[in-house]
Short mmCIF file of C-alpha atoms and ligand atoms in Angstrom, two decimals:
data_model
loop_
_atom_site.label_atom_id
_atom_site.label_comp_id
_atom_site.label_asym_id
_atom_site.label_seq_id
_atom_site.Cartn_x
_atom_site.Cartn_y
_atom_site.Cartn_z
CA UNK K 14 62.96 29.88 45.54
CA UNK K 15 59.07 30.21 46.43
CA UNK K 16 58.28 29.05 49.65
CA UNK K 17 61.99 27.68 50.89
CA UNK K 18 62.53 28.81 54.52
CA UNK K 19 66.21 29.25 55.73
CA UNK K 20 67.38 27.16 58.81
CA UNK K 21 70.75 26.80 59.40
CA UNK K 22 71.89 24.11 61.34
CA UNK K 23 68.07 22.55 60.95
CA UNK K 24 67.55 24.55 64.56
CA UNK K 25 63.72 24.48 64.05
CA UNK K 26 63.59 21.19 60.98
CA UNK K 27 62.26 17.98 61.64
CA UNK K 28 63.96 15.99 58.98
CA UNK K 29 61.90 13.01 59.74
CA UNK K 30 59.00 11.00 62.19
CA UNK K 31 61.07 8.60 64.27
CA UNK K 32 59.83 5.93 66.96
CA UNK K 33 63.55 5.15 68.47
CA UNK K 34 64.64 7.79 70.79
CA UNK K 35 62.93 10.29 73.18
CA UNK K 36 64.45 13.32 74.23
CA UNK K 37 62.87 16.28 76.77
CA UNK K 38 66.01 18.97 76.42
CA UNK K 39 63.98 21.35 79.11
CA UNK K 40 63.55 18.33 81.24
CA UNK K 41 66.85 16.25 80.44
CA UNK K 42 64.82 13.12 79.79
CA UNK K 43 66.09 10.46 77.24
CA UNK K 44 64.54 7.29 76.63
CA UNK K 45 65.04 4.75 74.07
CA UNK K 46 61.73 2.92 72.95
CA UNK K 47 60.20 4.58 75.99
CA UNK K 48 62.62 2.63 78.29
CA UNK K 49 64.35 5.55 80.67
CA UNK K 50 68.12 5.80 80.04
CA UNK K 51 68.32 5.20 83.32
CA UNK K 52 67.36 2.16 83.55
CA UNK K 53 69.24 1.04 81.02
CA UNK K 54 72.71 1.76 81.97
CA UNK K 55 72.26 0.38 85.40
CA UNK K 56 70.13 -2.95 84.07
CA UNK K 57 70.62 -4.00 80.52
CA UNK K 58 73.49 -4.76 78.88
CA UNK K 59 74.55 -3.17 75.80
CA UNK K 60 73.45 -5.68 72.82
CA UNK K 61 70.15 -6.10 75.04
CA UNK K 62 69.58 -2.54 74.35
CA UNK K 63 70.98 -2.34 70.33
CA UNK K 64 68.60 -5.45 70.26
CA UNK K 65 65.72 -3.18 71.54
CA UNK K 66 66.56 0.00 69.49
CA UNK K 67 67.18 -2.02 66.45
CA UNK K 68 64.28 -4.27 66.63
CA UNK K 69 61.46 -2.31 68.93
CA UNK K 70 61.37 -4.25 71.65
CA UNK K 71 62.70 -5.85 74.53
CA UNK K 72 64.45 -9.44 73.84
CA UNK K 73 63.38 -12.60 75.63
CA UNK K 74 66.30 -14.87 77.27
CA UNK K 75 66.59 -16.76 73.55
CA UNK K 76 66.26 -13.69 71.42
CA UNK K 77 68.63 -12.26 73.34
CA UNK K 78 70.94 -15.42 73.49
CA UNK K 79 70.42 -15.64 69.48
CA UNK K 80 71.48 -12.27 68.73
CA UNK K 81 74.66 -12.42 71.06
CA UNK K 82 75.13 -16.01 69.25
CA UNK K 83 74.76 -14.07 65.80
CA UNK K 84 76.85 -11.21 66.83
CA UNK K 85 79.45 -13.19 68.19
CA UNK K 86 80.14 -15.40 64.86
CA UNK K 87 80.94 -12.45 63.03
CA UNK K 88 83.30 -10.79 64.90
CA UNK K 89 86.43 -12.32 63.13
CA UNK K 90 87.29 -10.28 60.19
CA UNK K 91 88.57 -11.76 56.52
CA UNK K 92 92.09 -12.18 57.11
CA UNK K 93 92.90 -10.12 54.26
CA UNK K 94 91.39 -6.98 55.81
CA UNK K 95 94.87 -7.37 58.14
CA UNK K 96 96.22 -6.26 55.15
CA UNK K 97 94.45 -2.90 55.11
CA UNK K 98 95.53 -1.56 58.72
CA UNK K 99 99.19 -2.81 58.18
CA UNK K 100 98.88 0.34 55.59
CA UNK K 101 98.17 2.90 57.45
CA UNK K 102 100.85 4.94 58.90
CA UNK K 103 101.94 4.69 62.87
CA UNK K 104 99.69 7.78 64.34
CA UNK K 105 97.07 7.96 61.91
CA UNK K 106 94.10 9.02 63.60
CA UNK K 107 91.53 5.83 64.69
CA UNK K 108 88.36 7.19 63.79
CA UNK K 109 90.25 7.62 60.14
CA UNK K 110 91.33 4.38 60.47
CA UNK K 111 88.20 3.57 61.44
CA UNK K 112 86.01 4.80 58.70
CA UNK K 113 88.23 3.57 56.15
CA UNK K 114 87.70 -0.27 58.01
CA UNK K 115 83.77 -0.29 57.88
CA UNK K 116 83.66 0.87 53.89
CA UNK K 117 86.28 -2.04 53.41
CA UNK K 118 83.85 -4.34 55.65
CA UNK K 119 81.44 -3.28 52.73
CA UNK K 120 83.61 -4.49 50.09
CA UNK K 121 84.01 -7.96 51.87
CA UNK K 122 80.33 -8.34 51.99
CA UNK K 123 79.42 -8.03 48.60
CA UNK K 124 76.56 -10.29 48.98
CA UNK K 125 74.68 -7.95 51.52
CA UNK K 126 74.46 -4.52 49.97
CA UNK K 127 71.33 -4.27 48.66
CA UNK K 128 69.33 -1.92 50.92
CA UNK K 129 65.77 -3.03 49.70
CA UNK K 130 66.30 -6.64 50.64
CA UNK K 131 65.22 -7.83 54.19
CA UNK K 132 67.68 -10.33 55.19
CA UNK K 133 70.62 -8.82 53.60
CA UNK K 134 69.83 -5.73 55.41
CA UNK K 135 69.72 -7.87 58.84
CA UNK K 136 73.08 -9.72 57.67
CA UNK K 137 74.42 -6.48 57.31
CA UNK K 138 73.24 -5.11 60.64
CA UNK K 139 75.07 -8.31 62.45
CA UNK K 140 78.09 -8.18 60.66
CA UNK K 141 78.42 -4.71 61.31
CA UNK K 142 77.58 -5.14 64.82
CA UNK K 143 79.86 -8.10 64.89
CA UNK K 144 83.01 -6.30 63.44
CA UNK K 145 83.07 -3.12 65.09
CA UNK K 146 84.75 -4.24 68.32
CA UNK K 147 87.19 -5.69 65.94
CA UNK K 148 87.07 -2.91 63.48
CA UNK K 149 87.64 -0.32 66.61
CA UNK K 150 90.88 -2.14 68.20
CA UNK K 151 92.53 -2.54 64.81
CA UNK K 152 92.17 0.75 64.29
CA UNK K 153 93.78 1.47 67.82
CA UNK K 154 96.22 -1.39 67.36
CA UNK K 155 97.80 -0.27 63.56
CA UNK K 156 98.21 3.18 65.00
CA UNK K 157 100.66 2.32 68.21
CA UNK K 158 102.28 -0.40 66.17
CA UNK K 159 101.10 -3.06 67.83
CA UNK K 160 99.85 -6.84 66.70
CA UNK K 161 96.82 -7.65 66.17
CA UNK K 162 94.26 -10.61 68.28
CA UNK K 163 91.70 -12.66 67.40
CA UNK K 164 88.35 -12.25 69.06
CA UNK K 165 87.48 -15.56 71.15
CA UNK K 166 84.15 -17.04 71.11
CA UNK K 167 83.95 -17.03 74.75
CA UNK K 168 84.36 -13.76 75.30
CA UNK K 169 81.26 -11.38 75.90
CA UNK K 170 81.23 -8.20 73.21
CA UNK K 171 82.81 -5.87 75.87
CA UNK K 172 85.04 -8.53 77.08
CA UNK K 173 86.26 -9.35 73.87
CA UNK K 174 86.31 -5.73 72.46
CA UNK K 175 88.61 -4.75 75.89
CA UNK K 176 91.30 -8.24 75.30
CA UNK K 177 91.13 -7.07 71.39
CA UNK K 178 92.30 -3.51 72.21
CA UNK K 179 94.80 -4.05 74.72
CA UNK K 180 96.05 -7.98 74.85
CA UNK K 181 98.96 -8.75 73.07
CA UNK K 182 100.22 -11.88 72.35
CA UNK K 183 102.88 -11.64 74.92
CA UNK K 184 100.79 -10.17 77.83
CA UNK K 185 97.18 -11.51 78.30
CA UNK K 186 94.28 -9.02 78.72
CA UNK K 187 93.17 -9.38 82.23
CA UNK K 188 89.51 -9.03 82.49
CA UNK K 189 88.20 -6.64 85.40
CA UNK K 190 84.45 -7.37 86.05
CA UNK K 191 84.12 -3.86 87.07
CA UNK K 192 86.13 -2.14 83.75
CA UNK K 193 83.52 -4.58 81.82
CA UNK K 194 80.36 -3.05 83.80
CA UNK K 195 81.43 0.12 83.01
CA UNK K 196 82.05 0.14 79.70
CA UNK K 197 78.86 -1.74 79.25
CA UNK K 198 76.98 1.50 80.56
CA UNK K 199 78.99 3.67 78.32
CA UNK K 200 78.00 2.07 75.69
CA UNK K 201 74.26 2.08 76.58
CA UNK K 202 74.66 6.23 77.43
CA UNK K 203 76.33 6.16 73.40
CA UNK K 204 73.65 4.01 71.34
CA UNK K 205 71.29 6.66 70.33
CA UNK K 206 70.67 10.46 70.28
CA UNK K 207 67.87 11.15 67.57
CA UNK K 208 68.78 13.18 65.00
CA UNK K 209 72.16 14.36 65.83
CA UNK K 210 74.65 15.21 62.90
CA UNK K 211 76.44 11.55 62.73
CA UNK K 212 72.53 9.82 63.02
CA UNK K 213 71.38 12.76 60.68
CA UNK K 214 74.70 12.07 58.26
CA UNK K 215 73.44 8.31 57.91
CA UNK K 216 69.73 8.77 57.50
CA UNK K 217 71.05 11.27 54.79
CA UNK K 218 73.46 9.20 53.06
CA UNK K 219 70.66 5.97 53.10
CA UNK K 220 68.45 8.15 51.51
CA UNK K 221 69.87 7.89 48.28
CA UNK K 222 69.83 3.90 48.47
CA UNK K 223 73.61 3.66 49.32
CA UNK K 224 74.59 0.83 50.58
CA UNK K 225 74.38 0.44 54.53
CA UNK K 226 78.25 0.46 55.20
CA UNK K 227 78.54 3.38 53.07
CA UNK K 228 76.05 4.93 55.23
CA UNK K 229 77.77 4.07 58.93
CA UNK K 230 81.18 5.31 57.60
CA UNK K 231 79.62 8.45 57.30
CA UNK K 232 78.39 8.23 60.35
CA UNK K 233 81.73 7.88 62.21
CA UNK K 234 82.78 11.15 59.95
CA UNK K 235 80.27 12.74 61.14
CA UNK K 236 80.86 12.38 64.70
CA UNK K 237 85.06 12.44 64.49
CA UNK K 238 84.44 16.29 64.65
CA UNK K 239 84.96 18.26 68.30
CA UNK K 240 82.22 19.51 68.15
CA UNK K 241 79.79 16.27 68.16
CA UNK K 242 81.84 13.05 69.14
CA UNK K 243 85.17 14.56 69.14
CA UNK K 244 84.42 16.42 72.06
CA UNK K 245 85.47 13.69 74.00
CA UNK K 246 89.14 13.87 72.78
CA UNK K 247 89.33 17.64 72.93
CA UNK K 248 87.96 18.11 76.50
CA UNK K 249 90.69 15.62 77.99
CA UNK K 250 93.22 17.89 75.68
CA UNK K 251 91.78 20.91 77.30
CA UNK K 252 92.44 19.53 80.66
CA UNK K 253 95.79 18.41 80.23
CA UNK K 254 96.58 21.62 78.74
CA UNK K 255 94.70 23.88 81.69
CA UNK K 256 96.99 22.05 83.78
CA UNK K 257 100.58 22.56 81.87
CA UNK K 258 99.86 26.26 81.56
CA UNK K 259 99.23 26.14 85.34
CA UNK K 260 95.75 27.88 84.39
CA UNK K 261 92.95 28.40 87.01
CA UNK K 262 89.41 27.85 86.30
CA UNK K 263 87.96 31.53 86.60
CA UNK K 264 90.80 32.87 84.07
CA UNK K 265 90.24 29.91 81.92
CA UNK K 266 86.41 31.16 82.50
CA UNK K 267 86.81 34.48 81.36
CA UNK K 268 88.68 33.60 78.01
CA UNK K 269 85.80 31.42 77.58
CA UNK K 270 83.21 34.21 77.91
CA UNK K 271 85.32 36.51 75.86
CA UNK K 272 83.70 35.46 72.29
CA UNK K 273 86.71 36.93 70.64
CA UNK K 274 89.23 34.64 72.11
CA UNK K 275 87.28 31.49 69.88
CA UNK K 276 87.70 29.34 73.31
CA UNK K 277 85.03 27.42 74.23
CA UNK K 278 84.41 24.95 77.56
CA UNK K 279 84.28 22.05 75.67
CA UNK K 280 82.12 19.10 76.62
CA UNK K 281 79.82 22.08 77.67
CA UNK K 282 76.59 22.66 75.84
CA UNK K 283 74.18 20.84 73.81
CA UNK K 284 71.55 21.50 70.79
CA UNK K 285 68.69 20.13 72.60
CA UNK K 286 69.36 19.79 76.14
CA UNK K 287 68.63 23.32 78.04
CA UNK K 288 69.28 20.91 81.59
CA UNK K 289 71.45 18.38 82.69
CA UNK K 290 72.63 16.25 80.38
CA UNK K 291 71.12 12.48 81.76
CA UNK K 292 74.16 10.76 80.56
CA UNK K 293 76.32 13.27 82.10
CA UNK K 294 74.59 12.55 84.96
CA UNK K 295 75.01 8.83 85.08
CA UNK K 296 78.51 9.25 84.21
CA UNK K 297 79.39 11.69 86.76
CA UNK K 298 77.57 9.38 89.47
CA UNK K 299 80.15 6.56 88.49
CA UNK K 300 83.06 8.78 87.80
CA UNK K 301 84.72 8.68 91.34
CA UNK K 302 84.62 4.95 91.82
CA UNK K 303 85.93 4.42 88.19
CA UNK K 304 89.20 6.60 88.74
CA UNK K 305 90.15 5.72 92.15
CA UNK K 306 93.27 4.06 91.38
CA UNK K 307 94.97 6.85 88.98
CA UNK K 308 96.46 9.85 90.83
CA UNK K 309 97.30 11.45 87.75
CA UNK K 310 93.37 11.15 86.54
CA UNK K 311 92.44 12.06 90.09
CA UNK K 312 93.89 15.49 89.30
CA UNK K 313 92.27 16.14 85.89
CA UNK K 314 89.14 15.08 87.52
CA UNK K 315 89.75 18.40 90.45
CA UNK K 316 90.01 20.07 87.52
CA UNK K 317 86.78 19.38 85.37
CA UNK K 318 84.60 19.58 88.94
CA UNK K 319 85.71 22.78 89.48
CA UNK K 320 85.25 23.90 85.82
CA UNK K 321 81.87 22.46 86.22
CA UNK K 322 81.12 24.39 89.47
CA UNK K 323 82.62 27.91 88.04
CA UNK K 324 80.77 27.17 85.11
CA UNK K 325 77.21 26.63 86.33
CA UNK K 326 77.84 29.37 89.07
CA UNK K 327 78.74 31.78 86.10
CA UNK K 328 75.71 34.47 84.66
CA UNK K 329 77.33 33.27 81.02
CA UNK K 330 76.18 29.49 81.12
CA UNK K 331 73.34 30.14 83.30
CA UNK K 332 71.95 32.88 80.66
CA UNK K 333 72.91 30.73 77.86
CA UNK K 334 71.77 27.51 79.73
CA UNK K 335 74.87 25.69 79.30
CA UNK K 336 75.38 22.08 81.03
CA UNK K 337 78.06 19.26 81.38
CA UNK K 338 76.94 16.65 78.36
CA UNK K 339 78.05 13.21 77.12
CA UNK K 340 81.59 14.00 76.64
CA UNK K 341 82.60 16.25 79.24
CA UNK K 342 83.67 13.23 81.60
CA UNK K 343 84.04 9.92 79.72
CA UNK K 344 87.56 11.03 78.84
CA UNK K 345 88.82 11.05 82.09
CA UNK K 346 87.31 7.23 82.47
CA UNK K 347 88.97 5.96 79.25
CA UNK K 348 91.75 7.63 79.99
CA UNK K 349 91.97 6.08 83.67
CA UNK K 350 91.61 2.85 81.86
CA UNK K 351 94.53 3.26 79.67
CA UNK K 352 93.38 4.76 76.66
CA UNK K 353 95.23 7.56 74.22
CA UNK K 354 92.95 10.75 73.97
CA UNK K 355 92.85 9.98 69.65
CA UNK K 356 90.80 6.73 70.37
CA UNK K 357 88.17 7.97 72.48
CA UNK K 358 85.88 8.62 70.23
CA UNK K 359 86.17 5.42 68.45
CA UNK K 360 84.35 4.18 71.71
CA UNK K 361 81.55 6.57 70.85
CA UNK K 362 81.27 4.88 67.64
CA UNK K 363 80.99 1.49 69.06
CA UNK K 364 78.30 2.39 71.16
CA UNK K 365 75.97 4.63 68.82
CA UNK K 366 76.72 1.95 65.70
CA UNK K 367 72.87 0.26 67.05
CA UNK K 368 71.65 3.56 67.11
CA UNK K 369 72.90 4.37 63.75
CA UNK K 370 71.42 1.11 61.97
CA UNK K 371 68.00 1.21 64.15
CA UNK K 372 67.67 4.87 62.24
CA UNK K 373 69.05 3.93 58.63
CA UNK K 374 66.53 0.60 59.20
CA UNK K 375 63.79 3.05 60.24
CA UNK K 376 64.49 4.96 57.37
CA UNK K 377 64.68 2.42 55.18
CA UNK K 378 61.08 0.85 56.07
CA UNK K 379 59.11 4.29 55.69
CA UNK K 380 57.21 4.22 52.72
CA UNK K 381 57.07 7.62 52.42
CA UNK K 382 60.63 8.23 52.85
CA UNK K 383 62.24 10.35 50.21
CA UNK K 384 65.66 11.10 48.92
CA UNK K 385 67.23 13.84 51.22
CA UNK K 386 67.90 17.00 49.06
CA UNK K 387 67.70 20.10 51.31
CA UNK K 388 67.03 23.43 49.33
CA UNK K 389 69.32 26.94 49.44
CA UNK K 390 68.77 30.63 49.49
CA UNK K 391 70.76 31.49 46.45
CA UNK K 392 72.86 34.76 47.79
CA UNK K 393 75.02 34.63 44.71
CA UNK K 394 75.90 36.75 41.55
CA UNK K 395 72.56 37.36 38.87
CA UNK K 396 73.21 36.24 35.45
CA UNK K 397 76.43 37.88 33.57
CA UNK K 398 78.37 37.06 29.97
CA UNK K 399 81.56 35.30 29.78
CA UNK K 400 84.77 37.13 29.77
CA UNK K 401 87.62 35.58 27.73
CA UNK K 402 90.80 35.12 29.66
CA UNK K 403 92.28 37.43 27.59
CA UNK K 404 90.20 40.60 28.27
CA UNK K 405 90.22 39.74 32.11
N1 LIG F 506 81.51 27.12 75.60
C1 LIG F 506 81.24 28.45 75.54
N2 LIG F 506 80.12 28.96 74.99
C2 LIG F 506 79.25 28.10 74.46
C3 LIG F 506 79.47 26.71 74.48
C4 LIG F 506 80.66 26.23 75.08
N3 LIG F 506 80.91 24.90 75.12
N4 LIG F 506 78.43 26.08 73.87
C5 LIG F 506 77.60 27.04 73.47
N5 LIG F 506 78.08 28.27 73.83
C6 LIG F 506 77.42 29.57 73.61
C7 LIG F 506 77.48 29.96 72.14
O1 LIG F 506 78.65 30.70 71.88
C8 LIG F 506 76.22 30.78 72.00
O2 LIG F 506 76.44 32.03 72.59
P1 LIG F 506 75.71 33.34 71.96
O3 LIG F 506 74.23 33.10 72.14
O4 LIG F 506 76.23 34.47 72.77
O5 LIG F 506 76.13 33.41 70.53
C9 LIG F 506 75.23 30.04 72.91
O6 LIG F 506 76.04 29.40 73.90
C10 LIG F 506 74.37 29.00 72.19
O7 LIG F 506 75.23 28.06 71.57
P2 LIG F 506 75.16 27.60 70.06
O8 LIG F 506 76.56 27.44 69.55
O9 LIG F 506 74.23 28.49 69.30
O10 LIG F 506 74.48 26.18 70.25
P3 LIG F 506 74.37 25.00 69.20
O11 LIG F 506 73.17 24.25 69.54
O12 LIG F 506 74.49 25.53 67.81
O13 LIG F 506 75.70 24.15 69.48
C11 LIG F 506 77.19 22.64 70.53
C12 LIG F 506 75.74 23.05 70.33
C13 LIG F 506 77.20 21.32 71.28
C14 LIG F 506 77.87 22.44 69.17
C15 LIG F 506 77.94 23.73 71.35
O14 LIG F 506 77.33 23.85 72.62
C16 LIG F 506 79.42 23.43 71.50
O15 LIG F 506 80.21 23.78 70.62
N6 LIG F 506 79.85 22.78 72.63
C17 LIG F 506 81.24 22.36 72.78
C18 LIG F 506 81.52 21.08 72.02
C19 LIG F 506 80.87 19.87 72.66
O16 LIG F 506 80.99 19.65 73.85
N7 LIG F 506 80.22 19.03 71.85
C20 LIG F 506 79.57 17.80 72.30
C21 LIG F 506 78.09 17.87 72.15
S1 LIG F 506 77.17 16.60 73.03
C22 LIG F 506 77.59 15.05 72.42
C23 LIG F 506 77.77 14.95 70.96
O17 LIG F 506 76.95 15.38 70.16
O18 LIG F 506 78.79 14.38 70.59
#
């Protein structure tokens, strides 16, 4: 194997040069495009910034007003792809449901597959864009049973991803400015991460000039896992189990710490960030004001604030330098809003889809890129003869 150096979990690899997303772990600084996160969430709005991660810069009041017109005509899926969530049985898992929606999305949109042509790529990136709110809610939707809506034109993207998920025909969505804001930042705190293992998954899977659907239904695969975008579902699950077992933080704490018990603080932790996590941060600033009107939220939030304050207090996370990130509080906003715990991270999805597509589009336009084949330490068995099955 020559030369091949050994690095699981690419701890130490760059697996590519990328212009898109900033990130100072020690620090806790993100940026996107050099733009500080924080900025972002309390400023732009969230197709501003997939505008700006997808195409470099800042929009202008038209650009801007052209993309949302662009993205808005394309959030009505072919009627037949109905047809594909009545299938799925009640309870199956959205970000499954999910998954299988964008790869059928492909299949409806023959016409734009071809990842070396410019303007199918960009019809591709809107009608992804486009669909996902749709995508998302149907998923939600065919797994409590419930009927479907059509997105309305004069709707906003959040506003129309919100009525889709939780209108019905017999009770009309009613729109909360406030709920909008919020999920508007959210979404801004989701849209990229660099190379984190659903971005990674999709830079991988574009590199061997698969189509771009293919590429962002690996993506959400990627991140269904608890320990990347799942995390989200499991730390609510940890809560609301903490609190049936009547568990206190400093026991919870030391089963934690106790490697053998395979517990871990979830929504604690991250590959990069040795600080704060700045989205963490922003969320936890907004958390208070978000739950204010759910007692039974109000107590899970006790809860994670005084894991949080046990936690950073303890020698174990300090050593280890173990922080709140992304996921360690959104749950306990989507759930305050009226969200199932299996659905939260299809709301991750919807907000890092820009980021995902700004990287496979990155990708794509680097003439040096190459098809990603990482090598192997072989550990295995040297060469021995064939036994027949008899004489085993
Ligand atoms: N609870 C308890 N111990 C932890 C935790 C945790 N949440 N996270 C890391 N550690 C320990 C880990 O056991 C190791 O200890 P030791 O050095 O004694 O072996 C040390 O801290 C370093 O951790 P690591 O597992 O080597 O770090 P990693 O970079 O490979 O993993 C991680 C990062 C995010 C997968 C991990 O911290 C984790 O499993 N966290 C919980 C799941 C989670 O919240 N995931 C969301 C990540 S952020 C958003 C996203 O990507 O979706």
């Amino acid at each position: 194997t020559g030369n091949v150096t050994l690095d699981p979990g690419f701890v130490n690899t760059a697996s590519c040069s990328s212009a898109i997303t900033f990130i100072d772990g020690n620090a806790g600084v993100l940026q996107y495009r050099g733009y500080p996160i924080e900025q972002l969430a309390s400023q732009a709005t969230f197709l501003e910034t997939s505008y700006l991660l997808i195409y470099g810069q800042l929009p202008t009041a038209d650009e801007l007003a052209d993309f949302e017109h662009k993205v808005s005509d394309r959030m009505l899926l072919d009627e037949r792809m109905r047809e594909l969530y009545r299938m799925f049985p009640r309870g199956a898992h959205p970000m499954q449901v999910l998954s299988a929606g964008i790869m059928a999305l492909g299949a409806f949109n023959r016409d734009n597959l071809d990842p070396h042509d410019d303007a199918q790529v960009e019809e591709a990136t809107l009608r992804l864009i486009g669909s996902m709110p749709t995508l998302a809610a149907y998923a939600y939707k065919s797994s409590v049973g419930e009927p479907f809506m059509y997105p309305q034109k004069k709707l906003s993207y959040v506003e129309n991803y919100l009525r889709l998920s939780f209108g019905t025909p017999v009770a009309e969505y009613e729109i909360d400015p406030a709920v909008v804001k919020a999920f508007e930042t959210l979404f801004i705190l989701h849209a990229d991460h660099e190379q984190n293992c659903s971005t990674a998954t999709v830079r991988m899977v574009g590199s061997s000039d698969a189509n771009i659907y293919a590429s962002m239904s690996a993506g959400v695969n990627a991140l269904s896992g608890p320990l990347h975008g799942g995390a989200n579902q499991a730390v609510l699950e940890m809560l609301v189990k903490l609190r049936e077992d009547g568990l206190d933080a400093k026991t919870f704490m030391n089963q934690v710490k106790d490697k053998k018990s395979g517990v871990k603080l979830m929504g604690f932790g991250h590959r990069v960030y040795k600080n704060y996590d700045p989205r963490a941060r922003i969320i936890k600033s907004h958390v208070d004001e978000l739950l204010r009107n759910s007692s039974k939220s109000n107590a899970l939030l006790d809860l994670a604030l005084e894991l949080e304050d046990t936690a950073l207090s303890d020698e174990y996370f300090i050593e280890r330098k173990l922080y709140p990130n992304v996921d360690f509080y959104t749950g306990l906003i989507y759930e305050a809003m009226g969200f199932p715990a299996n659905y939260f991270t299809a709301l991750f999805a919807l907000g890092r889809l820009p980021g995902w597509i700004a990287q496979w589009r990155e990708e794509h336009a680097d003439p040096k890129r190459k098809i990603g084949r990482p090598r192997q330490i072989y550990i295995g068995e040297t060469e021995r003869d064939y036994v027949p099955i008899t004489e085993r």
